[in-house]
Tab-separated table of C-alpha atoms and ligand atoms in Angstrom:
chain	number	residue	atom	x	y	z
A	1274	UNK	CA	67.572	26.396	-122.349
A	1275	UNK	CA	65.486	28.423	-124.775
A	1276	UNK	CA	67.119	31.858	-124.492
A	1277	UNK	CA	69.802	31.597	-127.167
A	1278	UNK	CA	70.424	35.336	-126.932
A	1279	UNK	CA	71.054	35.411	-123.182
A	1280	UNK	CA	74.854	35.311	-123.327
A	1281	UNK	CA	75.044	38.120	-125.904
A	1282	UNK	CA	72.527	40.243	-124.044
A	1283	UNK	CA	74.369	39.754	-120.754
A	1284	UNK	CA	77.768	40.541	-122.284
A	1285	UNK	CA	76.578	43.721	-123.969
A	1286	UNK	CA	74.688	44.950	-120.918
A	1287	UNK	CA	77.818	44.496	-118.778
A	1288	UNK	CA	79.946	46.359	-121.360
A	1289	UNK	CA	77.314	49.123	-121.395
A	1290	UNK	CA	78.226	49.827	-117.747
A	1291	UNK	CA	81.721	50.913	-118.815
A	1292	UNK	CA	85.098	49.814	-117.409
A	1293	UNK	CA	83.778	49.113	-113.852
A	1294	UNK	CA	86.666	50.456	-111.789
A	1295	UNK	CA	85.831	49.408	-108.219
A	1296	UNK	CA	84.168	52.213	-106.279
A	1297	UNK	CA	82.851	54.083	-109.321
A	1298	UNK	CA	79.284	54.483	-110.573
A	1299	UNK	CA	80.230	52.175	-113.434
A	1300	UNK	CA	81.083	49.318	-111.050
A	1301	UNK	CA	77.993	49.947	-108.921
A	1302	UNK	CA	75.769	49.816	-112.009
A	1303	UNK	CA	77.413	46.543	-113.071
A	1304	UNK	CA	76.971	45.031	-109.592
A	1305	UNK	CA	73.254	45.928	-109.660
A	1306	UNK	CA	72.977	44.444	-113.159
A	1307	UNK	CA	74.729	41.222	-112.099
A	1308	UNK	CA	72.276	40.951	-109.218
A	1309	UNK	CA	69.467	40.717	-111.794
A	1310	UNK	CA	71.318	38.600	-114.350
A	1311	UNK	CA	72.464	36.112	-111.684
A	1312	UNK	CA	68.886	35.574	-110.503
A	1313	UNK	CA	67.647	35.245	-114.075
A	1314	UNK	CA	70.340	32.727	-115.022
A	1315	UNK	CA	70.097	30.517	-111.942
A	1316	UNK	CA	66.388	30.964	-111.196
A	1317	UNK	CA	67.220	31.615	-107.540
A	1318	UNK	CA	67.742	34.702	-105.364
A	1319	UNK	CA	71.087	36.533	-105.294
A	1320	UNK	CA	72.762	37.285	-101.963
A	1321	UNK	CA	75.037	40.312	-101.637
A	1322	UNK	CA	77.989	40.050	-99.254
A	1323	UNK	CA	79.418	43.507	-98.540
A	1324	UNK	CA	83.065	43.876	-97.553
A	1325	UNK	CA	85.226	46.806	-96.533
A	1326	UNK	CA	88.292	47.868	-98.457
A	1327	UNK	CA	90.507	50.925	-98.668
A	1328	UNK	CA	89.002	53.160	-101.356
A	1329	UNK	CA	91.167	55.295	-103.639
A	1330	UNK	CA	90.486	57.743	-106.395
A	1331	UNK	CA	92.591	60.128	-108.452
A	1332	UNK	CA	91.593	63.801	-108.305
A	1333	UNK	CA	94.096	65.127	-110.840
A	1334	UNK	CA	96.932	63.601	-112.843
A	1335	UNK	CA	99.490	65.251	-115.121
A	1336	UNK	CA	102.675	64.205	-116.892
A	1337	UNK	CA	105.026	66.574	-118.686
A	1338	UNK	CA	107.837	65.751	-121.073
A	1339	UNK	CA	110.438	68.318	-122.180
A	1340	UNK	CA	108.153	68.892	-125.195
A	1341	UNK	CA	105.022	69.521	-123.128
A	1342	UNK	CA	102.131	67.696	-121.427
A	1343	UNK	CA	101.176	64.153	-122.527
A	1344	UNK	CA	98.315	61.841	-121.498
A	1345	UNK	CA	98.949	59.614	-118.468
A	1346	UNK	CA	96.752	57.244	-116.464
A	1347	UNK	CA	97.397	56.760	-112.729
A	1348	UNK	CA	97.743	53.129	-111.653
A	1349	UNK	CA	95.202	52.052	-109.042
A	1350	UNK	CA	96.308	52.914	-105.488
A	1351	UNK	CA	99.270	54.897	-106.781
A	1352	UNK	CA	100.688	57.282	-104.182
A	1353	UNK	CA	100.007	60.941	-104.809
A	1354	UNK	CA	102.760	63.527	-105.045
A	1355	UNK	CA	104.749	65.726	-107.342
A	1356	UNK	CA	108.156	64.753	-108.695
A	1357	UNK	CA	110.476	66.152	-111.328
A	1358	UNK	CA	113.382	63.910	-112.288
A	1359	UNK	CA	115.281	62.257	-115.116
A	1360	UNK	CA	113.681	59.182	-116.636
A	1361	UNK	CA	115.725	55.977	-116.659
A	1362	UNK	CA	114.560	53.465	-119.254
A	1363	UNK	CA	114.769	49.926	-117.841
A	1364	UNK	CA	113.332	48.228	-120.928
A	1365	UNK	CA	110.972	45.424	-119.994
A	1366	UNK	CA	111.863	45.927	-116.328
A	1367	UNK	CA	113.120	42.448	-115.519
A	1368	UNK	CA	115.221	41.888	-112.352
A	1369	UNK	CA	118.465	41.769	-114.393
A	1370	UNK	CA	117.773	45.227	-115.742
A	1371	UNK	CA	117.094	46.658	-112.274
A	1372	UNK	CA	120.308	44.993	-111.048
A	1373	UNK	CA	122.411	46.298	-113.941
A	1374	UNK	CA	121.253	49.864	-113.253
A	1375	UNK	CA	121.174	49.582	-109.465
A	1376	UNK	CA	123.370	52.671	-108.957
A	1377	UNK	CA	121.459	54.860	-111.407
A	1378	UNK	CA	117.826	54.418	-110.342
A	1379	UNK	CA	117.825	56.318	-107.031
A	1380	UNK	CA	116.249	59.747	-107.449
A	1381	UNK	CA	115.088	59.015	-111.009
A	1382	UNK	CA	111.778	57.976	-112.585
A	1383	UNK	CA	111.827	54.302	-113.646
A	1384	UNK	CA	110.329	53.506	-117.074
A	1385	UNK	CA	109.328	49.889	-117.861
A	1386	UNK	CA	107.088	48.090	-120.358
A	1387	UNK	CA	103.741	46.354	-119.798
A	1388	UNK	CA	103.847	42.786	-121.095
A	1389	UNK	CA	101.378	40.176	-122.264
A	1390	UNK	CA	99.451	39.278	-119.113
A	1391	UNK	CA	98.775	35.699	-120.102
A	1392	UNK	CA	102.190	34.242	-120.640
A	1393	UNK	CA	104.239	31.628	-118.789
A	1394	UNK	CA	107.099	34.064	-118.097
A	1395	UNK	CA	105.120	37.246	-117.475
A	1396	UNK	CA	106.538	39.618	-114.907
A	1397	UNK	CA	103.614	41.345	-113.282
A	1398	UNK	CA	103.599	45.149	-113.182
A	1399	UNK	CA	103.349	45.018	-109.372
A	1400	UNK	CA	106.726	43.241	-109.197
A	1401	UNK	CA	108.319	45.960	-111.346
A	1402	UNK	CA	106.710	48.721	-109.281
A	1403	UNK	CA	108.064	47.175	-106.096
A	1404	UNK	CA	111.547	46.822	-107.624
A	1405	UNK	CA	111.469	50.520	-108.575
A	1406	UNK	CA	110.478	51.544	-105.041
A	1407	UNK	CA	113.170	49.335	-103.514
A	1408	UNK	CA	115.820	50.772	-105.851
A	1409	UNK	CA	114.969	54.310	-104.727
A	1410	UNK	CA	113.054	55.532	-107.800
A	1411	UNK	CA	110.913	58.616	-107.182
A	1412	UNK	CA	108.343	57.802	-109.887
A	1413	UNK	CA	107.199	54.855	-112.018
A	1414	UNK	CA	106.056	54.839	-115.646
A	1415	UNK	CA	104.798	51.765	-117.509
A	1416	UNK	CA	104.277	51.865	-121.276
A	1417	UNK	CA	101.323	50.113	-122.894
A	1418	UNK	CA	101.636	47.437	-125.600
A	1419	UNK	CA	99.504	49.027	-128.327
A	1420	UNK	CA	100.232	52.104	-130.449
A	1421	UNK	CA	98.196	55.111	-129.401
A	1422	UNK	CA	96.983	53.564	-126.145
A	1423	UNK	CA	97.880	54.000	-122.507
A	1424	UNK	CA	97.668	51.103	-120.073
A	1425	UNK	CA	95.840	50.746	-116.750
A	1426	UNK	CA	96.353	48.401	-113.821
A	1427	UNK	CA	97.056	48.330	-110.117
A	1428	UNK	CA	100.292	49.542	-108.555
A	1429	UNK	CA	99.910	46.888	-105.869
A	1430	UNK	CA	100.582	49.481	-103.144
A	1431	UNK	CA	98.852	48.757	-99.851
A	1432	UNK	CA	98.811	51.303	-97.010
A	1433	UNK	CA	102.550	51.907	-97.105
A	1434	UNK	CA	104.080	55.043	-98.651
A	1435	UNK	CA	104.842	54.786	-102.338
A	1436	UNK	CA	105.707	56.719	-105.473
A	1437	UNK	CA	103.492	58.160	-108.226
A	1438	UNK	CA	102.882	55.460	-110.860
A	1439	UNK	CA	101.367	56.124	-114.305
A	1440	UNK	CA	100.479	54.088	-117.380
A	1441	UNK	CA	101.551	55.787	-120.627
A	1442	UNK	CA	101.449	55.102	-124.368
A	1443	UNK	CA	104.422	53.610	-126.251
A	1444	UNK	CA	104.777	56.958	-128.056
A	1445	UNK	CA	105.241	58.786	-124.754
A	1446	UNK	CA	107.808	56.180	-123.702
A	1447	UNK	CA	109.719	56.813	-126.932
A	1448	UNK	CA	109.857	60.521	-126.095
A	1449	UNK	CA	111.840	59.596	-122.968
A	1450	UNK	CA	114.658	57.899	-124.934
A	1451	UNK	CA	118.134	58.823	-123.701
A	1452	UNK	CA	120.136	61.001	-126.132
A	1453	UNK	CA	123.688	62.346	-126.244
A	1454	UNK	CA	122.258	65.330	-124.364
A	1455	UNK	CA	121.349	63.031	-121.459
A	1456	UNK	CA	118.193	61.580	-120.004
A	1457	UNK	CA	114.997	63.585	-120.543
A	1458	UNK	CA	113.317	65.013	-117.467
A	1459	UNK	CA	109.680	64.239	-116.647
A	1460	UNK	CA	107.368	65.962	-114.238
A	1461	UNK	CA	104.681	63.781	-112.643
A	1462	UNK	CA	101.933	65.165	-110.488
A	1463	UNK	CA	99.079	63.227	-108.933
A	1464	UNK	CA	96.502	64.176	-106.357
A	1465	UNK	CA	94.546	61.304	-104.805
A	1466	UNK	CA	91.957	60.655	-102.159
A	1467	UNK	CA	91.770	57.597	-99.891
A	1468	UNK	CA	88.714	56.625	-97.887
A	1469	UNK	CA	86.901	53.719	-96.252
A	1470	UNK	CA	84.750	52.002	-98.865
A	1471	UNK	CA	82.557	48.945	-99.239
A	1472	UNK	CA	81.801	46.779	-102.259
A	1473	UNK	CA	79.609	43.714	-102.770
A	1474	UNK	CA	80.454	40.159	-103.714
A	1475	UNK	CA	77.364	38.397	-105.099
A	1476	UNK	CA	76.309	34.741	-104.671
A	1477	UNK	CA	73.562	32.447	-105.934
A	1478	UNK	CA	73.315	29.021	-104.299
A	1479	UNK	CA	71.705	25.956	-105.852
A	1480	UNK	CA	72.004	23.331	-103.085
A	1481	UNK	CA	73.172	19.814	-103.871
A	1482	UNK	CA	72.201	16.436	-102.418
A	1483	UNK	CA	75.355	16.436	-100.278
A	1484	UNK	CA	77.198	19.091	-98.258
A	1485	UNK	CA	79.881	19.963	-100.836
A	1486	UNK	CA	79.885	22.888	-103.235
A	1487	UNK	CA	81.391	23.751	-106.607
A	1488	UNK	CA	82.088	27.487	-107.002
A	1489	UNK	CA	81.700	28.931	-110.500
A	1490	UNK	CA	82.983	32.512	-110.396
A	1491	UNK	CA	84.021	35.606	-112.336
A	1492	UNK	CA	85.079	39.081	-111.224
A	1493	UNK	CA	82.868	42.113	-111.701
A	1494	UNK	CA	85.313	45.006	-111.583
A	1495	UNK	CA	87.721	46.244	-114.228
A	1496	UNK	CA	89.679	49.276	-115.341
A	1497	UNK	CA	88.408	52.468	-116.820
A	1498	UNK	CA	90.347	53.043	-120.054
A	1499	UNK	CA	88.041	50.816	-122.124
A	1500	UNK	CA	85.021	48.579	-121.462
A	1501	UNK	CA	86.977	45.769	-119.757
A	1502	UNK	CA	85.224	43.556	-122.313
A	1503	UNK	CA	87.671	40.631	-122.487
A	1504	UNK	CA	88.647	41.195	-118.834
A	1505	UNK	CA	86.095	40.429	-117.608
A	1506	UNK	CA	82.662	41.179	-119.090
A	1507	UNK	CA	83.304	38.027	-121.129
A	1508	UNK	CA	84.027	35.955	-118.002
A	1509	UNK	CA	80.853	37.180	-116.325
A	1510	UNK	CA	78.733	36.386	-119.403
A	1511	UNK	CA	80.321	32.928	-119.755
A	1512	UNK	CA	79.791	32.073	-116.073
A	1513	UNK	CA	76.182	33.285	-116.267
A	1514	UNK	CA	75.512	31.254	-119.411
A	1515	UNK	CA	77.090	28.076	-118.027
A	1516	UNK	CA	75.052	28.463	-114.818
A	1517	UNK	CA	71.879	29.123	-116.816
A	1518	UNK	CA	72.256	25.945	-118.875
A	1519	UNK	CA	73.136	23.829	-115.844
A	1520	UNK	CA	70.328	25.224	-113.673
A	1521	UNK	CA	67.802	24.590	-116.464
A	1522	UNK	CA	68.040	20.807	-116.064
A	1523	UNK	CA	68.770	20.477	-112.384
A	1524	UNK	CA	67.555	17.104	-111.077
A	1525	UNK	CA	64.799	17.134	-108.430
A	1526	UNK	CA	67.129	16.318	-105.524
A	1527	UNK	CA	69.979	18.439	-106.877
A	1528	UNK	CA	73.329	17.172	-108.105
A	1529	UNK	CA	75.755	15.348	-105.846
A	1530	UNK	CA	77.253	18.796	-105.004
A	1531	UNK	CA	75.709	22.242	-104.800
A	1532	UNK	CA	76.498	24.973	-107.331
A	1533	UNK	CA	77.515	28.378	-106.041
A	1534	UNK	CA	77.615	31.049	-108.724
A	1535	UNK	CA	79.869	33.830	-107.385
A	1536	UNK	CA	80.738	37.287	-108.658
A	1537	UNK	CA	83.723	38.738	-106.838
A	1538	UNK	CA	84.515	42.431	-106.601
A	1539	UNK	CA	87.771	44.387	-106.164
A	1540	UNK	CA	89.643	41.618	-108.005
A	1541	UNK	CA	91.755	44.245	-109.725
A	1542	UNK	CA	92.705	45.524	-106.240
A	1543	UNK	CA	95.015	42.635	-105.382
A	1544	UNK	CA	92.156	40.076	-105.304
A	1545	UNK	CA	90.537	41.773	-102.302
A	1546	UNK	CA	86.892	40.634	-102.686
A	1547	UNK	CA	87.575	36.904	-102.879
A	1548	UNK	CA	90.156	37.185	-100.085
A	1549	UNK	CA	87.595	38.822	-97.771
A	1550	UNK	CA	85.011	36.158	-98.671
A	1551	UNK	CA	87.351	33.252	-97.933
A	1552	UNK	CA	88.529	34.915	-94.701
A	1553	UNK	CA	84.892	35.012	-93.592
A	1554	UNK	CA	84.328	31.258	-94.047
A	1555	UNK	CA	84.915	28.711	-91.306
A	1556	UNK	CA	87.513	25.992	-91.862
A	1557	UNK	CA	84.646	23.522	-92.336
A	1558	UNK	CA	83.022	25.745	-94.956
A	1559	UNK	CA	86.288	26.070	-96.849
A	1560	UNK	CA	86.779	22.304	-96.682
A	1561	UNK	CA	83.292	21.878	-98.175
A	1562	UNK	CA	84.276	23.640	-101.406
A	1563	UNK	CA	85.340	20.910	-103.822
A	1564	UNK	CA	86.458	23.078	-106.731
A	1565	UNK	CA	86.725	26.697	-107.888
A	1566	UNK	CA	86.019	27.271	-111.589
A	1567	UNK	CA	87.180	30.851	-112.213
A	1568	UNK	CA	86.306	32.402	-115.579
A	1569	UNK	CA	88.619	35.357	-116.227
A	1570	UNK	CA	89.289	36.645	-119.757
A	1571	UNK	CA	88.031	33.467	-121.508
A	1572	UNK	CA	88.048	35.018	-125.004
A	1573	UNK	CA	90.590	36.910	-127.082
A	1574	UNK	CA	92.873	34.136	-128.324
A	1575	UNK	CA	92.999	31.072	-130.542
A	1576	UNK	CA	93.251	28.615	-127.660
A	1577	UNK	CA	91.913	28.094	-124.136
A	1578	UNK	CA	94.098	27.402	-121.118
A	1579	UNK	CA	93.563	26.374	-117.504
A	1580	UNK	CA	95.889	27.984	-114.954
A	1581	UNK	CA	95.748	25.619	-112.006
A	1582	UNK	CA	97.951	27.196	-109.287
A	1583	UNK	CA	99.427	23.826	-108.382
A	1584	UNK	CA	96.184	21.808	-108.426
A	1585	UNK	CA	97.636	18.894	-110.388
A	1586	UNK	CA	94.823	16.601	-109.238
A	1587	UNK	CA	92.194	18.359	-111.345
A	1588	UNK	CA	94.084	18.036	-114.633
A	1589	UNK	CA	92.634	14.643	-115.736
A	1590	UNK	CA	89.082	15.930	-115.190
A	1591	UNK	CA	89.807	19.127	-117.140
A	1592	UNK	CA	91.354	17.233	-120.043
A	1593	UNK	CA	88.417	14.799	-120.251
A	1594	UNK	CA	85.971	17.724	-120.365
A	1595	UNK	CA	88.027	19.473	-123.056
A	1596	UNK	CA	88.135	16.301	-125.166
A	1597	UNK	CA	84.391	15.930	-124.861
A	1598	UNK	CA	84.082	19.438	-126.351
A	1599	UNK	CA	86.729	18.870	-129.039
A	1600	UNK	CA	89.026	21.422	-127.368
A	1601	UNK	CA	92.767	21.275	-126.872
A	1602	UNK	CA	93.143	22.745	-123.397
A	1603	UNK	CA	96.555	24.040	-122.417
A	1604	UNK	CA	97.487	23.452	-118.766
A	1605	UNK	CA	99.769	25.729	-116.743
A	1606	UNK	CA	100.485	24.564	-113.221
A	1607	UNK	CA	102.852	27.117	-111.559
A	1608	UNK	CA	101.283	29.325	-108.911
A	1609	UNK	CA	100.343	32.709	-110.407
A	1610	UNK	CA	98.361	35.118	-108.251
A	1611	UNK	CA	96.629	36.658	-111.254
A	1612	UNK	CA	92.970	36.044	-110.416
A	1613	UNK	CA	90.570	34.896	-107.689
A	1614	UNK	CA	91.298	31.151	-107.971
A	1615	UNK	CA	94.707	31.942	-106.421
A	1616	UNK	CA	92.996	32.862	-103.135
A	1617	UNK	CA	91.144	29.515	-103.213
A	1618	UNK	CA	94.474	27.758	-103.813
A	1619	UNK	CA	95.971	29.615	-100.836
A	1620	UNK	CA	93.059	28.262	-98.755
A	1621	UNK	CA	93.841	24.722	-99.922
A	1622	UNK	CA	90.910	24.575	-102.365
A	1623	UNK	CA	91.685	23.216	-105.848
A	1624	UNK	CA	90.654	25.351	-108.772
A	1625	UNK	CA	91.712	26.959	-111.997
A	1626	UNK	CA	91.347	30.040	-114.135
A	1627	UNK	CA	89.914	29.521	-117.618
A	1628	UNK	CA	91.682	32.017	-119.893
A	1629	UNK	CA	92.130	32.482	-123.653
A	1630	UNK	CA	95.217	33.574	-125.578
A	1631	UNK	CA	97.701	32.228	-123.038
A	1632	UNK	CA	101.187	32.514	-124.552
A	1633	UNK	CA	99.810	33.914	-127.847
A	1634	UNK	CA	101.689	37.139	-128.477
A	1635	UNK	CA	99.463	38.417	-131.281
A	1636	UNK	CA	96.161	37.594	-129.591
A	1637	UNK	CA	93.558	40.247	-128.809
A	1638	UNK	CA	94.176	39.317	-125.161
A	1639	UNK	CA	97.312	41.484	-125.296
A	1640	UNK	CA	94.983	44.516	-125.340
A	1641	UNK	CA	93.594	43.810	-121.873
A	1642	UNK	CA	93.989	46.932	-119.632
A	1643	UNK	CA	94.250	49.230	-122.678
A	1644	UNK	CA	91.571	51.506	-124.201
A	1645	UNK	CA	91.124	48.825	-126.891
A	1646	UNK	CA	89.610	46.206	-124.552
A	1647	UNK	CA	86.141	46.855	-125.970
A	1648	UNK	CA	83.269	44.652	-127.138
A	1649	UNK	CA	84.349	44.685	-130.799
A	1650	UNK	CA	87.232	42.336	-129.839
A	1651	UNK	CA	84.759	39.675	-128.668
A	1652	UNK	CA	82.691	37.444	-130.947
A	1653	UNK	CA	79.538	35.564	-130.038
A	1654	UNK	CA	81.206	32.344	-131.146
A	1655	UNK	CA	84.115	32.876	-128.747
A	1656	UNK	CA	81.739	33.497	-125.834
A	1657	UNK	CA	79.753	30.335	-126.644
A	1658	UNK	CA	82.876	28.240	-127.036
A	1659	UNK	CA	84.120	29.232	-123.576
A	1660	UNK	CA	80.641	28.704	-122.105
A	1661	UNK	CA	80.516	25.201	-123.629
A	1662	UNK	CA	83.739	24.209	-121.898
A	1663	UNK	CA	82.865	25.911	-118.596
A	1664	UNK	CA	79.497	24.125	-118.608
A	1665	UNK	CA	81.029	20.707	-119.298
A	1666	UNK	CA	83.689	21.075	-116.600
A	1667	UNK	CA	81.226	22.362	-114.006
A	1668	UNK	CA	78.717	19.567	-114.735
A	1669	UNK	CA	81.493	16.985	-114.345
A	1670	UNK	CA	82.490	18.510	-111.011
A	1671	UNK	CA	78.925	18.635	-109.703
A	1672	UNK	CA	78.395	14.903	-110.200
A	1673	UNK	CA	81.881	13.421	-109.751
A	1674	UNK	CA	82.040	10.612	-107.201
A	1675	UNK	CA	83.687	11.211	-103.821
A	1676	UNK	CA	86.875	9.339	-104.673
A	1677	UNK	CA	87.419	11.455	-107.748
A	1678	UNK	CA	86.656	14.679	-105.884
A	1679	UNK	CA	89.162	13.661	-103.195
A	1680	UNK	CA	91.809	13.247	-105.907
A	1681	UNK	CA	91.431	16.918	-106.921
A	1682	UNK	CA	93.178	17.944	-103.729
A	1683	UNK	CA	96.280	15.925	-104.536
A	1684	UNK	CA	99.301	18.156	-104.201
A	1685	UNK	CA	97.358	21.013	-102.606
A	1686	UNK	CA	98.489	22.538	-99.344
A	1687	UNK	CA	96.084	21.806	-96.472
A	1688	UNK	CA	93.699	24.577	-95.442
A	1689	UNK	CA	94.578	26.030	-92.042
B	2527	ZN	ZN1	90.616	39.663	-114.853
């Protein structure tokens, strides 16, 4: 409990690795660093669990407007190719807009807007990309939320064919405005490489007195426009700090449940790392996980929220922990597949994502995925505040009695 600087040191060291796009040197350096930090925090060895995934990298990317070349950032797993076509501006890119322009999208490049990720009504970029493909668009452009900045993210494409998909700045989007002369033409060209790759999930286990486990997790990887500081260097630092404090006063026989500190990889690739991990567990092992506490972007707003993916049974426990810390915790129950806890929910395991800035349109959290997601957006106080709450919730889960733990599964679908 003596290292008051640990959380700051961990956060800055993770940011020093850069944006941590999965499969890059930056991500590999961060994974090696987390190996050391995890062992230091928990005082126990770290186990790496490699998994295979389909690697992807851009080799060259260019976007031209009628006025000349402009910066563009390929979305992860975007299809390569070269297209030249008129740009159709679909505004935010909601289903109504795609429907209203259904006859005009085929053969054109669809332009939509990135929106606040942490919002009850958010339409994920992957949904808009899919709508563009289904409507016959030949290219996809998504404009970032902040002046002067592009936006990154995943296209959500699997192994199927797709269309080139780029993040652009709001200024570039404005250059594609329709005029009396017609719709401006854009030329997109992207060369990519796909290959078999592996990445590591990391685990530290502190066994409990009984067979059950509480998973405290955060994702390692990010995007390469900035430092992925809010999303998710902050989550990693908060999970490490909460684990460090809890491990420091572990009772001789352990708590009622074991603590598993987990760092998942390839989260930004459609939650691949946690999906592979859960696929590799037996039904009995999955049933032994009582709760998943997922720390993802826990700073960058005025308030904290828990996104519970339908796990209504955990809400009383979360609210009690928040009260004990003097926090007003916002709860959001609808299923949103926006971080690793969603894979636990799919496996019938209750859990939640701790996030900051949910529904706050002016919060720093709106800059996630842009070049501005850097360490200067994150204060020490915000990191400590999130760590306080994560610690309190995790401690409560480790020692809850069996009847209470059973109630957490209320409303969850059964694991198969
Ligand atoms: Zn994240």
